[in-house]
Every structure is written in C-alpha cells, then in structure tokens.
Amino acid sequence: MISQKGIIRLSVILGIIFWSLFTIVDLMALFSELNGIAFGFPPFVSNAMLTMFIISLILFYRFNIGQAESVNFVDLLWRVFVSGLIATVVTLCIEFFFTVFASSKVGSNTLVINFLYHVNIGLVIAFLVSTFIVWKRLILYQKSKTLLATWQLYEYALLGTLIFDLFSHDYQDPAFLAVYGILVLIGLYLSFNLKWIAYLNFKQKWRSILFVLLVVIYIWYFFKTLMFFSEKVQLVRDLLDSVFILALITFIIIYCVIALLVILFNLPTTSVFEKKLEEAVNFQRLSQSIPAGESEEKVYEILLDSSVSAVYSEAAWLQISDPSKNVEVTLTHNLDKELIPVITKAVNNSRFKKILNSDFDRNPKSLKISANLKNVNFRSILQFPVTVKGEKIGVLALLKEVNDGFNREMVDIIDTFVNQASISVENFRLLNDAIVNERYKEELKIANRVQNKLLPERLEPCAAYDIHAYSQAADEVGGDYYDVYQLDEERTALIIGDVSGKGTSAAFHMAQMKGVFQSLVQLDLDPKEFLVHANNALSRCLESTSFITVSFFVIDSKKKKVQFARAGHCPSLYYSAEKGTTEYFKNRGLGLGILRNFNFHKYVQVNEFTYQAKDVLVLYTDGITEACNDKKEQFGFDRLQSALTKHADQSPGAIQEGIINDLYEFCGKESLNDDYTLLIVKFN
Amino acid sequence: MIKIDNHINDDPAYYQLSIGGEVDASSSIHLEEGLKNAMVASKKIIVDLAELEYISSAGLGVFMSIIQDLENEGIQFVIYGMAPKVNEVFEILGLNQLITIKKDKEEALEAIK
C-alpha cells in the first residue's frame, strides 16, 4: 500500500499533469477552431482531463486535511482562508496583467486569455475542493450513523455528476437542473450540522465569522472574474456549465450562510457555555485523586479557584484545620487574612442569614450559610463547611460586594465542588493509609522470616532418638519456641516453650527465650539450675504481665534416661511401647517470669524416667489442647492422648501428621487462632 | 467478651470481684483495671470466677503480675468457684501455688478472715 505521504505526492503530480493536459487539449481545440482546422479530439477528452484533475484535487485534500477536533476548527477555517487568498492573489495578478497589456496584442490574444483563464480555473477549483473537504470535516464532527450515510450519499452523488459532466451540458438543460436541484437539497439538509460551533469560545467565534465571510467574498470575486472572462473573449469552456462546480459552489455558500447565522446567534450565549465547560473541567480536576506523596493542599487550591470563578465572587478564603492529620491551611483570594475573623464575626451578627442544610443534616457544627453582611467591605457571603468522613475540617467562604449575591444555582455548584473536594481528600488519605498498612505488612513478613530462623531449621536424628517438629503461628509471628542442643556425645538438651499472649510482643519474648536457652545450655546445668537461671534472666526482661512456660529435657542415650523439669508448660505426653499406654507427666512447676524473686527454686521439680526403644515423647503447646470446634469444645488432653495412642507405632513425622489431622478433623482448619507447636521424639 | 462486676461488703469487710465470660489478649486490659481498682479499694479481695469460661495466657499474665504487689501491700486475695477447665489452666501454669484458690465463696470468706 502507498503511504499517506505517497498518496499526497502522487495526487500533486497527477493534478499538475491532468491540469496541463486539460489546458493543452483545450488550447489546441481553440487553436484549430480559430484557424478553421478540424480538431481530432471530441470535447469528451478535455472533460475527462478536467474530471481527472478534480479527482486528483479531492484525493490531495482528503489526505491533507485531517479530522476535525475541538481544538482545530479555526485552523481548518484558516486553511480555507489561505487557499482562497492564494487563488485571489493570482487572479489579481492576472487582472493586473490585463490592465497593463490591455491595448497590446498579447493582452487581447484569445489563446493567452484562455490560458490564463485555465490557470484561474485550476486555482478556483482547488479552492472549492479544499473548502468542500473542510466543510465535510466540520459537518461530520460528532457524526451519527444517519448523518454519515446521508453524507456518503451526497458525496457519491456529487462524484457522479463528474461523470455526468463528461458529456457537455448546457446549464439550462432540464437534466442538468434536475441533478443540480437534488444536490442542492441534500446539501441544504447537511448544512444544518453545525455542532462544532458550540465548542468555539468567544474569540474563536469572531475569527470564524471573519473566515466564513471571506469564503463568501472569495467566491463572489471568483464568480465575477469568471464572468469577466466570458465577457471578454470567446472561451473554449465555461466552467459554469459543470453541475459539479455549480453544486459545489452552492453547497459552500449555503453552508457559509447558515454557519454565519448560527455563529452570530450563538455569540451572546457563548460565555454561559464556556462557564459550564469550565465548571465541568474544574469538577474533573477536583475529582482526580491526588497522587500519593503529594499534599492535600493542591485540592484545596483547586477548590478555592474553581469556586471563586464559578460564582464570580470578589474575594474568598478557605481555612482547613485538621490536627489529626497535621493539616493547617489558610488560602485566600483577594483578601487579607486578618479580615477573616472580622468577617466571621459579621456573619454571626448578620440578621439576614439563611441556613442551607436540609433539615435532616442540620448539624450546628457544619452549617452551610448564605448571609448578607454589614459593616465590612463585602455585602454577602456564602459559607460552606468542608467535611471529611463526616468530620468538619474547615470552611470555604465566598464573598461579594453586593447584597444577595449568591443564587440557588451557585449554591448547588459550590455544594458539588465542596463535596467532590471532600471525596478527593478522603481518597487521598485512604490511599496514604493503605500505603502505610502495606508497609506494616511488609515489616511483618520480614519479622516472620527472621522468626522462622529462630527455630531450628532441621532437627537431626541421633543414635538415641528420631525427632520431628511442626510449628504454626496464628499471626505472622508467634510465641512458640523449641530447640535442641547436643551437650556431648551421649546427652542432648531439648526445650519447648510458649510465650504468653501472641503476635509481635510474644515474638520478641520468644527471641529472648532463644537467647537465654542458647546461653545457659552451654553451661551444662541440671534442669533445676537451668530453670532457676532462666527465670532470673527473664524476670529482668519480660513485661510485667508476660511469662514463658517451658519444659526442659536432658536425654542421656547411654543410660537411656531422661531428666526433665516443667516450668508451667503443658504436661508432656509419653507413650510406653512396652505397656502400649499413653500418659501425661504431671509434675509440679511454675512458669518463668511469674515469680520474680529468689523463691522460684522452690517451685521447680525435676523428674526422671528411663525409656525403651519405640517409646514416644510428645511435646506441644496449649494451642493444640485449647483449639476449639464450632461448639466451643476444646480438643483437650484426652483427645490428644488417644490421638498419640492411635499413631504411636509410626515414624515421628507420621505421628505428627496423624495428630494434626485428627486436630483438624475435630475443629476445622480455619478456626485455629493460636500458635501451636508439636514436637515428637521417638526413642531408639 | 468479659463481664466484670464488683460488690463491696461492709460487714465483714471485703471486696468481691466477679469475672465472667472470656478473657483474651484484648479483654485482659479490663481484667487488669478491675483488679487494680479492687486493690486500691480493699485489703481483702475475693474474686468469683464461676462464670469464667475461658482465660488465655494474657489473662493469666494479669493475675500473675499482681502477685508481688499483693504480697508487698499485705492484701489478702482469694479466687474461687472456677470451673474444672479454668482451674486446670491455673494449675498447669503453677499459679495455684502462688494464689489462694478456694472451691466456693464460703471457703473464700473463711480464708480471708
């Protein structure tokens, strides 16, 4: 396919070629006629050349003149003006030529005159076609389906006349008149599409009037010139014998006249239309939410500016004071800030005060007031509260130097503006809050990652036992803790802990517990000493209402013996493979951090048991036993016990899975709202 | 949801606090407030936990946090009437070794004589 630029260039070349051929053929015909020689070509050939020239022109302008947009109506008219101007200047030159050589031979030579006439024809047709295309663009601005169809009909009919014109007709021919008449009627119908005029501002309307008027003058001038030619000498062709040209001229004139009248009638209401448009634009500016990071002040500025221009107020102020968001703004328009309290006082004292709120939202704190004032420079005021989420955060006041300066419509407009500004500010704040929340979430995710590192990544099985752990926090971070430490080749220390409360504070204490465990366990203390030291350390770091429950175990694989102490933690569960029974170790104990003095040691009880192969020790946190089902029944110790008995002959991983599955079956996966941890040790 | 009621008896003089419902992390603040008020008002406090359905570790933390103050200020403090489940929670944590727990109001009043 040829590009748009290619088509434009091609049409220029074709236009020049066809115009030259058309001129040469016509002049040759004239020359043969003058010299009484029979001319070989029928008039059809010259007509065809003219038609081709016109088609080239249509092609050229069609691609050269772009679509009409609300910003370029005057530009389009400007193009028409320029092409008309060029044609006029050349025509004037030709006239000047005739005046200079009026008496000479060159001036009266029929061939010369006819040549110049052809030059003129070319330019006039170019002007007509360009105007036609511009009119088309204007008419089809905001087109409907019917309009488009009508226009296409008109355009095809017009192109059809080009074929009709191939065979020379006289303009008095009835067929000629019939075709012409139909085209004029359709053209008239189309000429009432003048939507573009509504979008011109006052200045543009005046310029449009000027340009349209000039088009009429051009055409009148060209008409006169063509007549002048036909009076002067015998012409080989009369342009006015072409239906196409006549219909085109008529259409252009009709459109000019109607457009002129419509623009003239529209002139007085232009300012109203502009005002409405401005209001709409301002409204849009207010409703666009402010990008995050920018300040609300922008909205307040727009609100004040739009309000002032919407109601033609002489002065105004906007005062915003919202301590909760740290916003303090006072904006004024043509007003000294010091006058604000004076005017406010005048409003309070005004005897002509109207409250505009509807009855049901008559909140004394946020009244919309219209009042006449005394003893200040301004005679009337319109005062609106600015509210965000139902809270009054400020006041917009508009002032006028005349009494009763604000009508119902202005009140409505200001109401809309203020509401829209409120929504914008609200959205802006919501957006900012959302960003902050998002950041918190991100922080929590990091905390979650950090905390996961606090639990042992993997528990190594050793000669004495096989071990498996499972831990789940209700929130991003939790307070459950377990850890293992190899004391020497035969002995391992094992701990499970649960911090009171949940969430972030629990997570911090859990981290402290890890520190305490890792420090103390290296000292290879017996369980009692370990707990006493841990209690001492934690008493100095825990919040007054926080405590940590732990169970601490030292497994000796050589003696097959386990020493353990419980500090307020849920009793551990033990499965004896030999007996096939499961039971809880119910020894005494007290949570760490509960008794923050030297008496703690009195509450520590160390127990001891020997294990056999395939015995299972289950450590857990109260999230497991306290998990509730829909009926608020807890999973409880008994269910946990039977769950272990059921799965005890399996591997630690399978036991854990079995118990958790039983737990989910009992209470449903969704309802768990505490941290829970399960640690399974199976002895070898 | 937590329910807290108090009742001040003149003869014999004691302060009775009744805690009901569920005490979790968020409602434990009210429990703390109630206990602090009681401690300011009287040296003999009995706490009725008969209506208490559930107490979380945060709630236990509140009881725990006042133990030292009770001792320092010489306040007699007895809790009573706990349901077995609630009692179990106190026992596992070991709080029963630090706080006097009685079966009913009669025993509780006896304990603070």
Short mmCIF file of C-alpha atoms in Angstrom, two decimals, chain A residues 499-501 543-547 549 566-571 586 588-591 593-597 599 602-603 622 626 632 634 637 674, chain B residues 22 25 28 32 36 53-68 71 85 88-98:
data_model
loop_
_atom_site.label_atom_id
_atom_site.label_comp_id
_atom_site.label_asym_id
_atom_site.label_seq_id
_atom_site.Cartn_x
_atom_site.Cartn_y
_atom_site.Cartn_z
CA VAL A 499 5.24 -17.17 75.50
CA SER A 500 2.06 -15.71 76.99
CA GLY A 501 -0.04 -13.69 74.57
CA GLU A 543 6.91 -7.23 80.58
CA SER A 544 5.14 -7.34 83.94
CA THR A 545 2.19 -9.32 82.56
CA SER A 546 4.24 -11.67 80.40
CA PHE A 547 5.61 -15.06 81.27
CA THR A 549 6.21 -21.64 80.08
CA ARG A 566 8.35 -28.38 83.75
CA ALA A 567 8.03 -24.64 84.23
CA GLY A 568 4.30 -24.10 83.88
CA HIS A 569 4.24 -25.71 80.47
CA CYS A 570 1.56 -28.14 79.34
CA PRO A 571 2.35 -31.59 80.72
CA LYS A 586 2.07 -34.34 85.91
CA ARG A 588 4.84 -29.54 89.69
CA GLY A 589 6.14 -26.39 88.10
CA LEU A 590 5.78 -22.66 87.72
CA GLY A 591 6.04 -20.54 84.56
CA GLY A 593 8.81 -14.82 84.90
CA ILE A 594 5.86 -15.37 87.22
CA LEU A 595 7.81 -15.22 90.42
CA ARG A 596 10.49 -12.65 90.01
CA ASN A 597 12.43 -13.27 93.20
CA ASN A 599 11.88 -18.19 95.77
CA LYS A 602 11.09 -23.87 95.50
CA TYR A 603 8.69 -24.48 92.68
CA ASP A 622 -1.50 -25.15 74.53
CA GLU A 626 -7.11 -25.45 73.54
CA LYS A 632 -16.59 -24.32 71.65
CA GLN A 634 -11.62 -27.88 73.26
CA PHE A 637 -5.88 -33.60 76.77
CA ASP A 674 -3.43 -19.58 68.48
CA GLU B 22 -13.87 -14.99 78.12
CA ALA B 25 -5.47 -10.64 74.97
CA SER B 28 -7.40 -8.70 79.68
CA GLU B 32 -6.30 -5.64 84.94
CA LYS B 36 -6.17 -2.67 90.23
CA GLU B 53 -15.49 -19.73 80.57
CA TYR B 54 -12.02 -19.24 79.20
CA ILE B 55 -8.85 -17.45 80.17
CA SER B 56 -5.95 -17.01 77.81
CA SER B 57 -2.32 -16.73 78.79
CA ALA B 58 -2.63 -12.95 78.58
CA GLY B 59 -5.37 -13.10 81.22
CA LEU B 60 -3.25 -15.34 83.41
CA GLY B 61 -0.48 -12.78 82.98
CA VAL B 62 -2.69 -10.19 84.65
CA PHE B 63 -3.19 -12.39 87.72
CA MET B 64 0.49 -13.16 87.74
CA SER B 65 1.51 -9.52 87.54
CA ILE B 66 -0.30 -8.60 90.77
CA ILE B 67 1.11 -11.39 92.92
CA GLN B 68 4.15 -9.40 94.00
CA GLU B 71 2.42 -9.64 98.91
CA LYS B 85 -11.14 -26.38 82.83
CA GLU B 88 -6.64 -26.80 85.16
CA VAL B 89 -5.11 -23.82 83.37
CA PHE B 90 -4.15 -22.19 86.66
CA GLU B 91 -2.68 -25.45 87.87
CA ILE B 92 -0.60 -26.21 84.82
CA LEU B 93 0.99 -22.81 84.94
CA GLY B 94 1.58 -23.23 88.68
CA LEU B 95 -0.39 -20.17 89.72
CA ASN B 96 -2.29 -22.29 92.25
CA GLN B 97 0.94 -22.37 94.25
CA LEU B 98 1.04 -18.59 94.48
#
